[in-house]
Amino acid sequence: MSEELLLICIGCHLLLTGAVYLAVAMKADRRQALAEAGIVLLLPGAGFLAVGITRLLYSLRFMQNRIDPHKLMNRNNVFTNLISYDENVIPLHDTFLVEDVQIKRKVFLDAVKQNVLDNPKVLRMATYDTDREIAYYAVSMISGHIEELEGQLAELESELRQDAAPEKVREYAGLLADYLSQDFVDALTKREKGRIYVEVLARLLQEEPENDEYMQAKINQEIFLEDYGEAERDCHSFQQAFPDREEPYILYMKLYHAMRQPELMEKKLAELKGSRARLSPEALRILRYWGGAFREGL
């Protein structure tokens, strides 16, 4: 073999090795790509054949188990953070810390196939995962859920024009709350739907003025929309109606934090400390945190 032909063969082999590395790196982590590229480099011909057959067998097995994530959103899912896998209970939150892409992908996809994955926090984490397959499934599931909500909202809005029965208005409020909680809804749409949500809550509060859940939701949404004047008036009404509850004080503090009014925040914190409200662990945590922050001058 001439020297020129040998150099051409070596160049082609190096190009093939680089192509294998890039192809694997797109679907797995860098160490996996380096390992498979190393096999191809050290075993000319045979290495490429071994890697290619292994990848082909894996693809065939994966395609047999592939499911449509959009269909998953139309089923009645089981709400849980955990799945049973290899006789162990594995928290899905911790799964994304696993470096082995194949193990991580298998756990996640098994969760999807077992129809137990319906946790927004886990899905949010999955959308930023380095493995494209996991990120694809997570984004597809979230997008499918948002599309389903938009369809339900449009249908219910049409029905409300004909019949604004209280139960339909409550159903509409629940759908709006779910829709506004989605991270992947654009900011402009969230503000538009948020204003509608405030109007719907105001209507419900006219019928149920003692419903504290509606009041809290309305105040939170007004703070998000930066309608601070209305939020402050609602906080006052809420505190007047429930003087021995912690929620009005906490909402006041949230409002004044958004308004950048530390003096008013500190005043409400002192009022909460001196109130007869039975404090939850969350309220105690807020007291400890902001109490220390004010002592240190924020």
Short mmCIF file of C-alpha atoms in Angstrom, two decimals:
data_model
loop_
_atom_site.label_atom_id
_atom_site.label_comp_id
_atom_site.label_asym_id
_atom_site.label_seq_id
_atom_site.Cartn_x
_atom_site.Cartn_y
_atom_site.Cartn_z
CA MET A 1 0.00 0.00 0.00
CA SER A 2 1.45 3.35 -1.03
CA GLU A 3 2.07 6.06 1.54
CA GLU A 4 -0.51 8.35 -0.13
CA LEU A 5 -3.22 5.67 0.04
CA LEU A 6 -2.36 4.96 3.67
CA LEU A 7 -2.76 8.63 4.58
CA ILE A 8 -6.13 8.72 2.81
CA CYS A 9 -7.29 5.65 4.76
CA ILE A 10 -6.14 7.15 8.04
CA GLY A 11 -7.88 10.44 7.22
CA CYS A 12 -11.12 8.64 6.36
CA HIS A 13 -10.89 6.62 9.56
CA LEU A 14 -10.41 9.76 11.65
CA LEU A 15 -13.34 11.44 9.90
CA LEU A 16 -15.50 8.38 10.59
CA THR A 17 -14.44 8.43 14.25
CA GLY A 18 -15.32 12.11 14.51
CA ALA A 19 -18.70 11.49 12.89
CA VAL A 20 -19.48 8.72 15.38
CA TYR A 21 -18.53 11.01 18.27
CA LEU A 22 -20.79 13.82 17.04
CA ALA A 23 -23.70 11.47 16.35
CA VAL A 24 -23.54 9.89 19.81
CA ALA A 25 -22.93 13.22 21.59
CA MET A 26 -26.23 14.52 20.19
CA LYS A 27 -28.14 11.75 21.97
CA ALA A 28 -25.98 10.89 24.99
CA ASP A 29 -23.42 12.53 27.25
CA ARG A 30 -19.84 13.34 26.25
CA ARG A 31 -18.27 10.40 28.07
CA GLN A 32 -20.52 7.95 26.25
CA ALA A 33 -19.61 9.60 22.94
CA LEU A 34 -15.88 9.43 23.75
CA ALA A 35 -16.14 5.75 24.70
CA GLU A 36 -17.90 4.75 21.49
CA ALA A 37 -15.63 6.91 19.35
CA GLY A 38 -12.64 5.30 21.09
CA ILE A 39 -13.90 1.83 20.12
CA VAL A 40 -14.22 2.92 16.50
CA LEU A 41 -10.75 4.51 16.57
CA LEU A 42 -8.94 1.55 18.17
CA LEU A 43 -10.75 -1.15 16.19
CA PRO A 44 -10.87 0.04 12.56
CA GLY A 45 -13.83 -1.49 10.77
CA ALA A 46 -14.80 -3.89 13.54
CA GLY A 47 -15.32 -1.07 16.05
CA PHE A 48 -17.64 0.83 13.75
CA LEU A 49 -19.58 -2.36 13.00
CA ALA A 50 -19.95 -3.17 16.73
CA VAL A 51 -21.12 0.34 17.62
CA GLY A 52 -23.49 0.44 14.66
CA ILE A 53 -25.12 -2.92 15.48
CA THR A 54 -25.49 -1.96 19.15
CA ARG A 55 -27.14 1.34 18.23
CA LEU A 56 -29.44 -0.37 15.74
CA LEU A 57 -30.61 -2.95 18.28
CA TYR A 58 -31.21 -0.22 20.85
CA SER A 59 -33.22 1.85 18.37
CA LEU A 60 -35.41 -1.12 17.44
CA ARG A 61 -36.09 -1.89 21.11
CA PHE A 62 -36.83 1.77 21.87
CA MET A 63 -39.24 2.13 18.95
CA GLN A 64 -41.23 -0.84 20.21
CA ASN A 65 -41.72 0.92 23.53
CA ARG A 66 -42.28 4.41 22.15
CA ILE A 67 -45.51 6.13 23.17
CA ASP A 68 -47.28 9.33 22.22
CA PRO A 69 -46.88 11.78 25.12
CA HIS A 70 -49.83 13.86 23.90
CA LYS A 71 -52.20 10.96 24.54
CA LEU A 72 -50.93 10.73 28.09
CA MET A 73 -52.43 14.11 28.94
CA ASN A 74 -55.95 12.89 28.15
CA ARG A 75 -55.88 10.10 30.72
CA ASN A 76 -56.63 10.10 34.42
CA ASN A 77 -53.12 10.16 35.84
CA VAL A 78 -52.01 9.03 39.29
CA PHE A 79 -50.52 11.94 41.22
CA THR A 80 -47.20 10.88 42.74
CA ASN A 81 -43.54 11.81 42.71
CA LEU A 82 -42.26 8.26 42.93
CA ILE A 83 -42.18 5.17 40.74
CA SER A 84 -41.20 1.57 41.42
CA TYR A 85 -38.09 0.63 39.47
CA ASP A 86 -35.79 -2.39 39.91
CA GLU A 87 -37.45 -3.16 43.26
CA ASN A 88 -36.45 0.28 44.56
CA VAL A 89 -38.47 3.45 45.02
CA ILE A 90 -36.63 6.21 43.17
CA PRO A 91 -37.56 9.89 43.61
CA LEU A 92 -37.83 11.37 40.12
CA HIS A 93 -36.35 14.65 41.40
CA ASP A 94 -33.12 12.76 42.12
CA THR A 95 -33.17 10.92 38.81
CA PHE A 96 -32.05 14.05 36.96
CA LEU A 97 -28.85 14.07 39.02
CA VAL A 98 -27.84 10.68 37.61
CA GLU A 99 -25.02 11.04 35.09
CA ASP A 100 -25.76 7.80 33.22
CA VAL A 101 -28.06 8.96 30.43
CA GLN A 102 -29.45 5.51 29.66
CA ILE A 103 -30.50 4.87 33.27
CA LYS A 104 -31.98 8.36 33.62
CA ARG A 105 -33.89 8.03 30.36
CA LYS A 106 -35.22 4.60 31.24
CA VAL A 107 -36.50 5.73 34.65
CA PHE A 108 -38.19 8.77 33.16
CA LEU A 109 -39.76 6.96 30.20
CA ASP A 110 -40.88 4.10 32.45
CA ALA A 111 -42.65 6.70 34.58
CA VAL A 112 -44.43 8.00 31.49
CA LYS A 113 -45.44 4.51 30.35
CA GLN A 114 -46.70 3.64 33.82
CA ASN A 115 -48.88 6.75 33.61
CA VAL A 116 -47.67 8.08 36.96
CA LEU A 117 -45.85 11.24 35.88
CA ASP A 118 -47.99 14.29 36.52
CA ASN A 119 -45.81 16.51 38.66
CA PRO A 120 -45.23 20.05 37.30
CA LYS A 121 -41.93 20.48 39.15
CA VAL A 122 -40.50 17.26 37.74
CA LEU A 123 -41.65 18.14 34.23
CA ARG A 124 -40.10 21.60 34.56
CA MET A 125 -36.79 20.05 35.56
CA ALA A 126 -37.02 17.59 32.69
CA THR A 127 -37.41 20.33 30.06
CA TYR A 128 -33.92 21.60 30.92
CA ASP A 129 -32.33 18.15 31.00
CA THR A 130 -29.26 17.64 28.82
CA ASP A 131 -30.75 14.50 27.32
CA ARG A 132 -32.85 15.56 24.33
CA GLU A 133 -35.18 12.59 24.51
CA ILE A 134 -36.24 13.40 28.08
CA ALA A 135 -36.55 17.11 27.29
CA TYR A 136 -38.68 16.29 24.23
CA TYR A 137 -41.13 14.20 26.23
CA ALA A 138 -41.41 16.80 28.98
CA VAL A 139 -42.00 19.69 26.58
CA SER A 140 -44.50 17.60 24.60
CA MET A 141 -46.46 16.72 27.71
CA ILE A 142 -46.55 20.32 28.92
CA SER A 143 -47.48 21.63 25.46
CA GLY A 144 -50.21 19.02 25.15
CA HIS A 145 -51.65 20.01 28.51
CA ILE A 146 -51.61 23.72 27.60
CA GLU A 147 -53.34 23.02 24.26
CA GLU A 148 -55.96 20.94 26.04
CA LEU A 149 -56.58 23.74 28.56
CA GLU A 150 -56.89 26.33 25.79
CA GLY A 151 -59.50 24.18 24.06
CA GLN A 152 -61.46 23.71 27.27
CA LEU A 153 -61.32 27.45 28.03
CA ALA A 154 -62.57 28.37 24.55
CA GLU A 155 -65.41 25.87 24.80
CA LEU A 156 -66.46 27.04 28.26
CA GLU A 157 -66.26 30.72 27.27
CA SER A 158 -68.71 29.96 24.45
CA GLU A 159 -71.06 28.22 26.87
CA LEU A 160 -70.88 31.10 29.37
CA ARG A 161 -72.16 33.52 26.75
CA GLN A 162 -75.35 31.47 26.66
CA ASP A 163 -75.61 30.34 30.26
CA ALA A 164 -73.51 31.88 33.06
CA ALA A 165 -74.56 29.38 35.71
CA PRO A 166 -72.53 29.62 38.98
CA GLU A 167 -71.13 26.09 38.60
CA LYS A 168 -69.84 26.92 35.11
CA VAL A 169 -68.25 30.14 36.38
CA ARG A 170 -66.49 28.15 39.12
CA GLU A 171 -65.32 25.61 36.56
CA TYR A 172 -64.04 28.44 34.37
CA ALA A 173 -62.12 29.92 37.33
CA GLY A 174 -60.50 26.55 38.01
CA LEU A 175 -59.38 26.20 34.38
CA LEU A 176 -57.98 29.72 34.38
CA ALA A 177 -56.02 29.01 37.57
CA ASP A 178 -54.54 25.87 36.00
CA TYR A 179 -53.70 27.71 32.78
CA LEU A 180 -52.02 30.62 34.58
CA SER A 181 -49.87 28.21 36.60
CA GLN A 182 -48.21 26.88 33.44
CA ASP A 183 -44.63 28.10 32.98
CA PHE A 184 -44.66 27.90 29.18
CA VAL A 185 -47.55 30.31 28.60
CA ASP A 186 -46.20 33.60 27.22
CA ALA A 187 -46.24 36.68 29.44
CA LEU A 188 -48.71 38.67 27.32
CA THR A 189 -51.27 35.86 27.30
CA LYS A 190 -50.81 35.39 31.04
CA ARG A 191 -51.59 39.04 31.68
CA GLU A 192 -54.68 38.95 29.45
CA LYS A 193 -56.02 35.78 31.05
CA GLY A 194 -54.99 37.10 34.46
CA ARG A 195 -57.25 40.13 34.10
CA ILE A 196 -60.13 37.86 33.11
CA TYR A 197 -59.35 35.66 36.12
CA VAL A 198 -59.57 38.66 38.47
CA GLU A 199 -62.97 39.60 37.01
CA VAL A 200 -64.23 36.03 37.40
CA LEU A 201 -63.02 35.89 41.01
CA ALA A 202 -64.69 39.21 41.77
CA ARG A 203 -67.93 37.80 40.41
CA LEU A 204 -67.61 34.68 42.52
CA LEU A 205 -66.85 36.73 45.63
CA GLN A 206 -70.09 38.63 45.15
CA GLU A 207 -71.91 35.33 45.57
CA GLU A 208 -69.53 33.90 48.20
CA PRO A 209 -67.95 36.85 50.08
CA GLU A 210 -66.61 34.57 52.84
CA ASN A 211 -64.68 32.34 50.43
CA ASP A 212 -61.09 33.02 51.48
CA GLU A 213 -59.60 30.91 48.67
CA TYR A 214 -61.14 33.17 46.03
CA MET A 215 -59.94 36.26 47.91
CA GLN A 216 -56.37 34.98 48.21
CA ALA A 217 -56.29 34.02 44.53
CA LYS A 218 -57.62 37.47 43.55
CA ILE A 219 -55.02 39.32 45.65
CA ASN A 220 -52.16 37.18 44.34
CA GLN A 221 -53.25 37.79 40.77
CA GLU A 222 -53.59 41.54 41.35
CA ILE A 223 -50.04 41.61 42.74
CA PHE A 224 -48.83 39.77 39.62
CA LEU A 225 -50.65 42.28 37.42
CA GLU A 226 -49.14 45.13 39.51
CA ASP A 227 -52.61 46.42 40.36
CA TYR A 228 -51.36 47.38 43.80
CA GLY A 229 -54.18 49.74 44.75
CA GLU A 230 -56.87 47.12 44.27
CA ALA A 231 -54.70 44.49 45.94
CA GLU A 232 -54.27 46.72 49.02
CA ARG A 233 -58.03 47.31 49.23
CA ASP A 234 -58.65 43.57 49.00
CA CYS A 235 -56.01 42.89 51.67
CA HIS A 236 -57.82 45.33 53.97
CA SER A 237 -61.17 43.62 53.34
CA PHE A 238 -59.57 40.22 53.86
CA GLN A 239 -58.01 41.24 57.17
CA GLN A 240 -61.28 42.79 58.33
CA ALA A 241 -63.14 39.57 57.55
CA PHE A 242 -60.49 37.26 59.06
CA PRO A 243 -58.54 39.19 61.73
CA ASP A 244 -57.32 36.02 63.43
CA ARG A 245 -55.92 34.39 60.30
CA GLU A 246 -52.29 34.56 59.18
CA GLU A 247 -53.05 34.75 55.44
CA PRO A 248 -54.08 38.46 55.28
CA TYR A 249 -50.84 39.51 56.98
CA ILE A 250 -48.71 37.36 54.68
CA LEU A 251 -50.47 38.71 51.61
CA TYR A 252 -49.96 42.26 52.89
CA MET A 253 -46.24 41.52 53.24
CA LYS A 254 -46.10 40.02 49.76
CA LEU A 255 -47.83 43.12 48.39
CA TYR A 256 -45.51 45.56 50.16
CA HIS A 257 -42.50 43.56 49.05
CA ALA A 258 -43.66 43.90 45.44
CA MET A 259 -44.24 47.63 46.02
CA ARG A 260 -40.75 47.96 47.59
CA GLN A 261 -42.16 49.32 50.86
CA PRO A 262 -39.99 47.73 53.60
CA GLU A 263 -41.40 49.97 56.33
CA LEU A 264 -44.94 48.79 55.66
CA MET A 265 -43.71 45.20 55.46
CA GLU A 266 -42.07 45.52 58.87
CA LYS A 267 -45.27 47.00 60.29
CA LYS A 268 -47.33 44.05 59.06
CA LEU A 269 -44.72 41.63 60.37
CA ALA A 270 -45.06 43.21 63.82
CA GLU A 271 -48.85 43.00 63.58
CA LEU A 272 -48.63 39.31 62.69
CA LYS A 273 -46.38 38.68 65.70
CA GLY A 274 -48.87 40.41 67.98
CA SER A 275 -51.97 38.83 66.49
CA ARG A 276 -53.91 35.87 67.82
CA ALA A 277 -53.41 33.99 64.57
CA ARG A 278 -52.39 30.36 64.88
CA LEU A 279 -49.22 30.28 62.83
CA SER A 280 -48.41 27.51 60.37
CA PRO A 281 -44.83 26.28 59.80
CA GLU A 282 -44.72 28.41 56.64
CA ALA A 283 -45.72 31.54 58.57
CA LEU A 284 -43.08 30.80 61.23
CA ARG A 285 -40.48 30.42 58.51
CA ILE A 286 -41.50 33.81 57.10
CA LEU A 287 -41.28 35.39 60.55
CA ARG A 288 -37.80 34.00 61.14
CA TYR A 289 -36.56 35.04 57.70
CA TRP A 290 -37.96 38.56 57.53
CA GLY A 291 -37.40 39.21 61.21
CA GLY A 292 -33.70 38.58 60.65
CA ALA A 293 -33.71 40.58 57.43
CA PHE A 294 -35.18 43.66 59.12
CA ARG A 295 -32.77 43.39 62.04
CA GLU A 296 -29.92 43.40 59.54
CA GLY A 297 -31.46 46.31 57.61
CA LEU A 298 -32.54 44.19 54.64
#
